PDB file of C-alpha atoms in Angstrom:
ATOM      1  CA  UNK A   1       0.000   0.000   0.000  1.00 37.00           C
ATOM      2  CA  UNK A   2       1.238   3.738  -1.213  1.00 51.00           C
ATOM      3  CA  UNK A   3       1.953   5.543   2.109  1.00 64.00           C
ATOM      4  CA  UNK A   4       0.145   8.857   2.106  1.00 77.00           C
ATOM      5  CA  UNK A   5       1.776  12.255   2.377  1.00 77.00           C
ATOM      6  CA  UNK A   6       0.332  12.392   6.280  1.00 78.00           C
ATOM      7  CA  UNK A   7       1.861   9.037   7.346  1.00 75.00           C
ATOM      8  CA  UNK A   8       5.000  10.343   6.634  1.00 76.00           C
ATOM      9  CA  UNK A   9       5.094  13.699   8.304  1.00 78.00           C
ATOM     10  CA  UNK A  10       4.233  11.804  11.305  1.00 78.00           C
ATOM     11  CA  UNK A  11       7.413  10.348  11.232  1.00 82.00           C
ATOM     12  CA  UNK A  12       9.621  13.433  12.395  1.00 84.00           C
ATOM     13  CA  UNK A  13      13.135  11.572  11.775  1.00 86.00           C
ATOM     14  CA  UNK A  14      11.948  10.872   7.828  1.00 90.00           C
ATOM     15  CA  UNK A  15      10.118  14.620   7.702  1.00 92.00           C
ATOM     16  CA  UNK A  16      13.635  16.186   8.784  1.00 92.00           C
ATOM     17  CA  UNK A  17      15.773  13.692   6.299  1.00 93.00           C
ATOM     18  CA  UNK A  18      13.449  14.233   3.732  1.00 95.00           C
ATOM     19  CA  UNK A  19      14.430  18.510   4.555  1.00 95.00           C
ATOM     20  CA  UNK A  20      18.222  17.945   4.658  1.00 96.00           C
ATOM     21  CA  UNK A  21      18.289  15.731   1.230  1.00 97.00           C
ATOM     22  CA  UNK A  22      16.023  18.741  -0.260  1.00 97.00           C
ATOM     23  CA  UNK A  23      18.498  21.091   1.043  1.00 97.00           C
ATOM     24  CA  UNK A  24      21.387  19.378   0.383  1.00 97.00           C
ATOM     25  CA  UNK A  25      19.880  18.780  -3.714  1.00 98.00           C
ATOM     26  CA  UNK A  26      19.399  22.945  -3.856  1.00 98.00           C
ATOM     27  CA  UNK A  27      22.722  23.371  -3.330  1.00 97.00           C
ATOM     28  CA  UNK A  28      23.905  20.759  -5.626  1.00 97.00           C
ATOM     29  CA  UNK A  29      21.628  22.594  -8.639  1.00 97.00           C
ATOM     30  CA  UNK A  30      23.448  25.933  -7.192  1.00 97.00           C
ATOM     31  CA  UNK A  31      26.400  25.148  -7.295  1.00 96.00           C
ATOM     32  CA  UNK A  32      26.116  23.761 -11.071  1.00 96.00           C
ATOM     33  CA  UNK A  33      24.633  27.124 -11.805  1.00 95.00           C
ATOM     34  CA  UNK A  34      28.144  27.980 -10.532  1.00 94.00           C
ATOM     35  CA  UNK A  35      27.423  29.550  -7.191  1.00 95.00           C
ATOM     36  CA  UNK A  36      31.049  29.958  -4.926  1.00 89.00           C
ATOM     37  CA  UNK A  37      30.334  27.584  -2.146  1.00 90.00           C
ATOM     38  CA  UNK A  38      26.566  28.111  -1.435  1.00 93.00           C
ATOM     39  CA  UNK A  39      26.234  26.731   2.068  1.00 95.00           C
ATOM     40  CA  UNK A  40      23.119  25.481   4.500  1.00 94.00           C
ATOM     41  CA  UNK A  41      24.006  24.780   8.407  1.00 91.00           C
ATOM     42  CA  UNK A  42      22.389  21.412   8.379  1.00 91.00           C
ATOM     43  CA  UNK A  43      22.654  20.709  11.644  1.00 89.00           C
ATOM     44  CA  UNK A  44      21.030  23.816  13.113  1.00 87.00           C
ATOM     45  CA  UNK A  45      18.136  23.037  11.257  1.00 86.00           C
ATOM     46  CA  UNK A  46      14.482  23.454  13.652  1.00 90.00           C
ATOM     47  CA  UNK A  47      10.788  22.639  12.769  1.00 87.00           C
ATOM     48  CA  UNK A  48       8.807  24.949  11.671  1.00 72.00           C
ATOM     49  CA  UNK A  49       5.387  25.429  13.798  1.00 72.00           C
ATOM     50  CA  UNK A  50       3.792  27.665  11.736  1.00 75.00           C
ATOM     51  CA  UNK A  51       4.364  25.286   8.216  1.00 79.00           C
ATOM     52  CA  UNK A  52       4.037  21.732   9.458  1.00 83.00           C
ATOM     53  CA  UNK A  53       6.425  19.522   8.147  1.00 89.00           C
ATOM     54  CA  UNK A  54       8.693  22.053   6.872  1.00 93.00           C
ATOM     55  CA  UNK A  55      12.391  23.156   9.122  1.00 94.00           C
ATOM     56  CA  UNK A  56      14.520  26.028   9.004  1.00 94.00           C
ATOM     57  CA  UNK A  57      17.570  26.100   8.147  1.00 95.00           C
ATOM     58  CA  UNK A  58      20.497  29.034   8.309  1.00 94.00           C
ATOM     59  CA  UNK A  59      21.507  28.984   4.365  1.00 95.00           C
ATOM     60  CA  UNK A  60      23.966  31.524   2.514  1.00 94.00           C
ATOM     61  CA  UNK A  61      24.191  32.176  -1.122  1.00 94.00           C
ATOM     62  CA  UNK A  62      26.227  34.013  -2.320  1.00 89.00           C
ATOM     63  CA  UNK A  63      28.640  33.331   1.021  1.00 85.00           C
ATOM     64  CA  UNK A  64      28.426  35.940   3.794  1.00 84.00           C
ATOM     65  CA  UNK A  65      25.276  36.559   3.094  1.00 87.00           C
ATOM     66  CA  UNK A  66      22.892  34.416   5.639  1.00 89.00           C
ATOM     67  CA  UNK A  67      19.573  34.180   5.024  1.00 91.00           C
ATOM     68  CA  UNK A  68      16.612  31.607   6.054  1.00 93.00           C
ATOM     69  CA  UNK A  69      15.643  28.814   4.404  1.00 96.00           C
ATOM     70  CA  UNK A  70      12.376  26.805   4.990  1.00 96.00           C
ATOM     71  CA  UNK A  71      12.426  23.557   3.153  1.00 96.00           C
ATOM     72  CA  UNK A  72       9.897  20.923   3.233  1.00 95.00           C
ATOM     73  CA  UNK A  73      10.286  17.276   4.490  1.00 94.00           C
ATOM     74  CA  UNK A  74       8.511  15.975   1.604  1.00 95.00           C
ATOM     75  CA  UNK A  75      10.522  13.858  -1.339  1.00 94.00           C
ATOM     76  CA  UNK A  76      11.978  16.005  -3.759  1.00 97.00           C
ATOM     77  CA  UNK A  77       9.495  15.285  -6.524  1.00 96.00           C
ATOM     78  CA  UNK A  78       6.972  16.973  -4.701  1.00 96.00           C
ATOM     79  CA  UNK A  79       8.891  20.360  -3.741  1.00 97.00           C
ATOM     80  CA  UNK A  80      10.234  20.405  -7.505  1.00 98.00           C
ATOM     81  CA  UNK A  81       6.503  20.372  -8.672  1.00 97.00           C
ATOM     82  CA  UNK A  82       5.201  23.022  -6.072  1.00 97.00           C
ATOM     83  CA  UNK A  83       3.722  26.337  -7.302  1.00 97.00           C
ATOM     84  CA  UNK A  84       4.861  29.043  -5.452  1.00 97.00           C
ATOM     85  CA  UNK A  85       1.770  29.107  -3.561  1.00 96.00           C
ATOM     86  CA  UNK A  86       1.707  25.510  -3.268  1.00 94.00           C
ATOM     87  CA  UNK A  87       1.730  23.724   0.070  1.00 92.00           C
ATOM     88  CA  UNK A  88       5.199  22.348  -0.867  1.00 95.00           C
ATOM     89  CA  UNK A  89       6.676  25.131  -2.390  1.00 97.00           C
ATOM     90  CA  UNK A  90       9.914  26.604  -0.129  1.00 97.00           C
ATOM     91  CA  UNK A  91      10.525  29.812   1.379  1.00 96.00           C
ATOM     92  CA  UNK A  92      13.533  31.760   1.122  1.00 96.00           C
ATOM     93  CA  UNK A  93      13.618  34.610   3.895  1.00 94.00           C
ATOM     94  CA  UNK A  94       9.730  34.360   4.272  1.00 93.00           C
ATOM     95  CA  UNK A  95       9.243  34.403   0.192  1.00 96.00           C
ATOM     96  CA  UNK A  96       7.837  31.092  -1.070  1.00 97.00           C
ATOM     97  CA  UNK A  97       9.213  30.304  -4.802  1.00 98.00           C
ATOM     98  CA  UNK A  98       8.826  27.644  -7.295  1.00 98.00           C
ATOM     99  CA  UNK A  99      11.995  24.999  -7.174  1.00 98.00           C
ATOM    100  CA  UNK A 100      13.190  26.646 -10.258  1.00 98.00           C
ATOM    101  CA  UNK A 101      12.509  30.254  -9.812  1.00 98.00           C
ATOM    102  CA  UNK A 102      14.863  29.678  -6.860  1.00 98.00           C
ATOM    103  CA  UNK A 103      17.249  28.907  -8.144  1.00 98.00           C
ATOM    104  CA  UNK A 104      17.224  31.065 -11.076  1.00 97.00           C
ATOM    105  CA  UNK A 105      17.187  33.885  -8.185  1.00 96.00           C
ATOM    106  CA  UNK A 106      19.926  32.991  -6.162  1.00 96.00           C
ATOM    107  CA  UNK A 107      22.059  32.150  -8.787  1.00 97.00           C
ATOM    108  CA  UNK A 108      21.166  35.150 -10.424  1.00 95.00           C
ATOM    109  CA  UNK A 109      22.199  37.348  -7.313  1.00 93.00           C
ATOM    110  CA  UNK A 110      24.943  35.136  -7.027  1.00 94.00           C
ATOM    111  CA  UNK A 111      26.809  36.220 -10.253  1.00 94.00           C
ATOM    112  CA  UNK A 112      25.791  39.917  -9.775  1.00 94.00           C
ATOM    113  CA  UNK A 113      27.602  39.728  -6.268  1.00 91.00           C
ATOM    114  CA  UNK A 114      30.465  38.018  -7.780  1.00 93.00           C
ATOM    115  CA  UNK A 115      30.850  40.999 -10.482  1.00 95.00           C
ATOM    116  CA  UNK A 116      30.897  43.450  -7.377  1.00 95.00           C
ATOM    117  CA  UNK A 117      33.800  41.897  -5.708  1.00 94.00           C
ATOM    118  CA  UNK A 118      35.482  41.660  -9.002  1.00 96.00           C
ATOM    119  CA  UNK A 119      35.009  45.233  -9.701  1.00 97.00           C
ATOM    120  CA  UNK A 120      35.654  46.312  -6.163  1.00 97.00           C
ATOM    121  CA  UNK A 121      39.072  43.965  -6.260  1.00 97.00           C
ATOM    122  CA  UNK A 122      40.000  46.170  -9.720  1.00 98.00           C
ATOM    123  CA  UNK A 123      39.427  49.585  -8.036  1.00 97.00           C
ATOM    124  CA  UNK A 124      41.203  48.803  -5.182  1.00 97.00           C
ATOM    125  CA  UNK A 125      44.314  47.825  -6.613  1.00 97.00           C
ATOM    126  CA  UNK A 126      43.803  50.412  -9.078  1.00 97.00           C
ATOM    127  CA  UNK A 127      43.840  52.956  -6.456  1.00 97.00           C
ATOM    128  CA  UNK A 128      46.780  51.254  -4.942  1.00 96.00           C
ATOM    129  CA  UNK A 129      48.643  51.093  -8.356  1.00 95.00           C
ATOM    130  CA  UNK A 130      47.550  54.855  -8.998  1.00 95.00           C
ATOM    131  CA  UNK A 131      49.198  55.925  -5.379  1.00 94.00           C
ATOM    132  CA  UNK A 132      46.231  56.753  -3.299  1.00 95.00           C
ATOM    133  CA  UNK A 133      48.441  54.868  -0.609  1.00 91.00           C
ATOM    134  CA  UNK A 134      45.911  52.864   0.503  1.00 94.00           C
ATOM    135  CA  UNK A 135      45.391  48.721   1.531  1.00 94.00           C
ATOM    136  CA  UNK A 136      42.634  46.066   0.245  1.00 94.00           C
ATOM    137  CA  UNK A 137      41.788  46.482   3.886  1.00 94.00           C
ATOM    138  CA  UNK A 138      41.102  50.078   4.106  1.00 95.00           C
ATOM    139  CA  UNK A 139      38.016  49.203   1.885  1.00 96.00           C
ATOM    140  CA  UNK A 140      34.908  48.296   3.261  1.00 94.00           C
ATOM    141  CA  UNK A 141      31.073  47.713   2.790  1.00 92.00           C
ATOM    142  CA  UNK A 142      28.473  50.340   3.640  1.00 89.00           C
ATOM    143  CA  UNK A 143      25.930  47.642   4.306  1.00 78.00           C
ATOM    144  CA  UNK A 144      23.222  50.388   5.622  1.00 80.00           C
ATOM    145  CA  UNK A 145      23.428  52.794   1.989  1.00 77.00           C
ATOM    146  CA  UNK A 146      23.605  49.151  -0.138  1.00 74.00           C
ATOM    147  CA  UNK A 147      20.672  48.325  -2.486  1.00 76.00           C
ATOM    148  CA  UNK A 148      19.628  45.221  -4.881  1.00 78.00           C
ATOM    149  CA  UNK A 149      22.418  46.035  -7.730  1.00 90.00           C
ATOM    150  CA  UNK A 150      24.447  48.336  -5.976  1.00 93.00           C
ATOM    151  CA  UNK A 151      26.949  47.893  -2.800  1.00 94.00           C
ATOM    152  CA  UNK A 152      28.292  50.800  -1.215  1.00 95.00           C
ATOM    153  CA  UNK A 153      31.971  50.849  -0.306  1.00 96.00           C
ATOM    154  CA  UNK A 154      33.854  53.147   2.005  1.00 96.00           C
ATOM    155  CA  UNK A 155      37.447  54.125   0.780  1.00 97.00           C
ATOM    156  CA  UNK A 156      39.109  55.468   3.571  1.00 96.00           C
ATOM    157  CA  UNK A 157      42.033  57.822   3.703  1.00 94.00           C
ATOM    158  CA  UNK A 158      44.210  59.829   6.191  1.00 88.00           C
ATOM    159  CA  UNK A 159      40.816  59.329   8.270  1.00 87.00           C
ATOM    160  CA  UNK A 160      38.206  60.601   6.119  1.00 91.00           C
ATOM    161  CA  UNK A 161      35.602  57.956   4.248  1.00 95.00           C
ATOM    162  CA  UNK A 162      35.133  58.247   0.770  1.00 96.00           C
ATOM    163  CA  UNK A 163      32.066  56.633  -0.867  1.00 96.00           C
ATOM    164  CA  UNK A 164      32.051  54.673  -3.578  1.00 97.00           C
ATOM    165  CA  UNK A 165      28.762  52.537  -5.104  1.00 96.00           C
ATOM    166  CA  UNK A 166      30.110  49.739  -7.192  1.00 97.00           C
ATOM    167  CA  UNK A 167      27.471  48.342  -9.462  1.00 96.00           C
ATOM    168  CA  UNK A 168      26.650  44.317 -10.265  1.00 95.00           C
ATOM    169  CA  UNK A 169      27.798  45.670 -13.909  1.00 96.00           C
ATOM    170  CA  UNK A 170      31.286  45.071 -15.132  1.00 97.00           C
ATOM    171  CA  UNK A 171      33.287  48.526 -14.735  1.00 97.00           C
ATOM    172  CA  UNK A 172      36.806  49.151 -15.890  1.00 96.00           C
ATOM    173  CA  UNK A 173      39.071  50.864 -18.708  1.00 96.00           C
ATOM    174  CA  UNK A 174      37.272  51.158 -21.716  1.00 95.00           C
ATOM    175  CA  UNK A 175      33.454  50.483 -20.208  1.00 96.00           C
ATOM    176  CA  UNK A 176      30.870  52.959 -20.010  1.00 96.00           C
ATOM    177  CA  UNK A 177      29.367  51.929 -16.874  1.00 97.00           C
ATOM    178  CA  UNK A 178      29.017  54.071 -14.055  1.00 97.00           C
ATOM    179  CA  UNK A 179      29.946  53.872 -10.128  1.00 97.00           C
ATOM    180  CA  UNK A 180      29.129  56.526  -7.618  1.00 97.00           C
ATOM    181  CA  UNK A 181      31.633  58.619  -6.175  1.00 97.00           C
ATOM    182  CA  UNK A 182      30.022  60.682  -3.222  1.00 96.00           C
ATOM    183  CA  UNK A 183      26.716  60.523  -4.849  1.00 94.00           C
ATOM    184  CA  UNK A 184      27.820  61.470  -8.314  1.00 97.00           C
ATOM    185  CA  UNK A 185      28.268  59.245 -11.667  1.00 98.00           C
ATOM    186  CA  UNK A 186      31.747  58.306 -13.237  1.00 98.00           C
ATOM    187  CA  UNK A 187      32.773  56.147 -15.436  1.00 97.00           C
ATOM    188  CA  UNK A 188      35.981  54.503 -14.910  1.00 97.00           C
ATOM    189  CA  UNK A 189      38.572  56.970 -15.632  1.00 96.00           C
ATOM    190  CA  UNK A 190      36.853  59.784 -14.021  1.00 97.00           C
ATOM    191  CA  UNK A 191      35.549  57.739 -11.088  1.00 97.00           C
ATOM    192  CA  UNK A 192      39.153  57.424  -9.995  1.00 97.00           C
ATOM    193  CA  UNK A 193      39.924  61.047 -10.569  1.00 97.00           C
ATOM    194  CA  UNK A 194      37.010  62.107  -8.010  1.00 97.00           C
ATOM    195  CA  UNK A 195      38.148  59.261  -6.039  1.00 97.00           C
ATOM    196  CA  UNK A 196      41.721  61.209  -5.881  1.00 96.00           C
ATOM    197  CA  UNK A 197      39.956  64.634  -6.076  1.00 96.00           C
ATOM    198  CA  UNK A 198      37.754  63.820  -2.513  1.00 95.00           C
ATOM    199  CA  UNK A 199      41.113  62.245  -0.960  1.00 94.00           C
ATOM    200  CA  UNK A 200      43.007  65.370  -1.536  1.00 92.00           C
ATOM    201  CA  UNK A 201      45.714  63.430  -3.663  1.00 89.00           C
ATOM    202  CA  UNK A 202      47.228  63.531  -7.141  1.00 88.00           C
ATOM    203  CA  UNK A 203      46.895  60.702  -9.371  1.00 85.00           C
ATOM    204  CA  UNK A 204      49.829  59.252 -10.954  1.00 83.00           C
ATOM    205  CA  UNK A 205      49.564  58.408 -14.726  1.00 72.00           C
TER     206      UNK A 205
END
């Protein structure tokens, strides 16, 4: 006899098994999406009282930035064929998606947060190579004036903070596209000149 969907939520062991192995399977599909190291925290995983038969678990794509997962402890067949506004369907930070929308998302922001670190990497040595006199360490995220596409970082010299919003767009020699110096647009070339200009240095050649 078929065992029905309620028999085996009222196993916890198999409900929280079934979770992990769906957990464990996003991160495989991530990964070949080629997220860097998407993660879950397995083991700190907790039942969720308001969606029965579904846990929690810690979960970070792209890494460092945590969010909350809510899986299902249904087979994987069933969470792959959930609507979003299915019963089966999980939640990522209290947003229920389609399997596949999912992961189209976070791989999505994946890549675009890749491209910021790559572009912020560039500046900074850049800047270094340029003779702002700077280290990779003196810059750092503005979490509170980030956005969706756009991560604020604070260049700091002699003291003072610069700002500078790096975009999920590739910037660099040659490219149109813009960052933010201290609320105004530059493209590469000019972004380091205000960059230099706001820092009270010249900029070598």
């Amino acid at each position: 006899m078929t065992e029905s969907i309620e028999e085996m939520l009222a196993d916890d062991i198999r409900t929280e098994e079934h979770a992990r192995a769906n957990v464990v399977a996003l991160l495989s599909e991530l990964a070949e999406r080629g997220c860097e190291e998407p993660s879950a925290f397995l083991d700190d995983g907790y039942a969720d009282g308001s969606q029965p038969g579904s846990f929690h678990f810690p979960f970070e794509c792209p890494q460092g930035y945590e969010g909350d997962l809510v899986m299902p402890g249904v087979p994987l067949a069933l969470v792959k064929e959930a609507a979003a506004d299915g019963r089966w369907a999980p939640l990522h930070n209290d947003i229920p998606y389609a399997w596949a929308d999912l992961v189209a998302e976070l791989a999505s922001f994946d890549a675009a947060r890749r491209t910021i670190w790559s572009n912020v990497g560039l500046l900074t040595d850049e800047l270094i190579r340029r003779g702002l006199g700077i280290r990779p360490d003196d810059v750092d995220v503005d979490v509170d004036a980030s956005g969706d596409s756009w991560v604020t970082h604070i260049v700091a010299v002699d003291g003072r903070g610069i700002r500078v919003s790096v975009p999920d767009v590739a910037v660099g020699p040659g490219l149109s596209q813009v960052m933010y110096v201290e609320g105004f647009p530059h493209a590469w070339e000019a972004a380091l000149e205000a960059i230099f200009a706001a820092a009270g240095r010249t900029m070598k050649g």
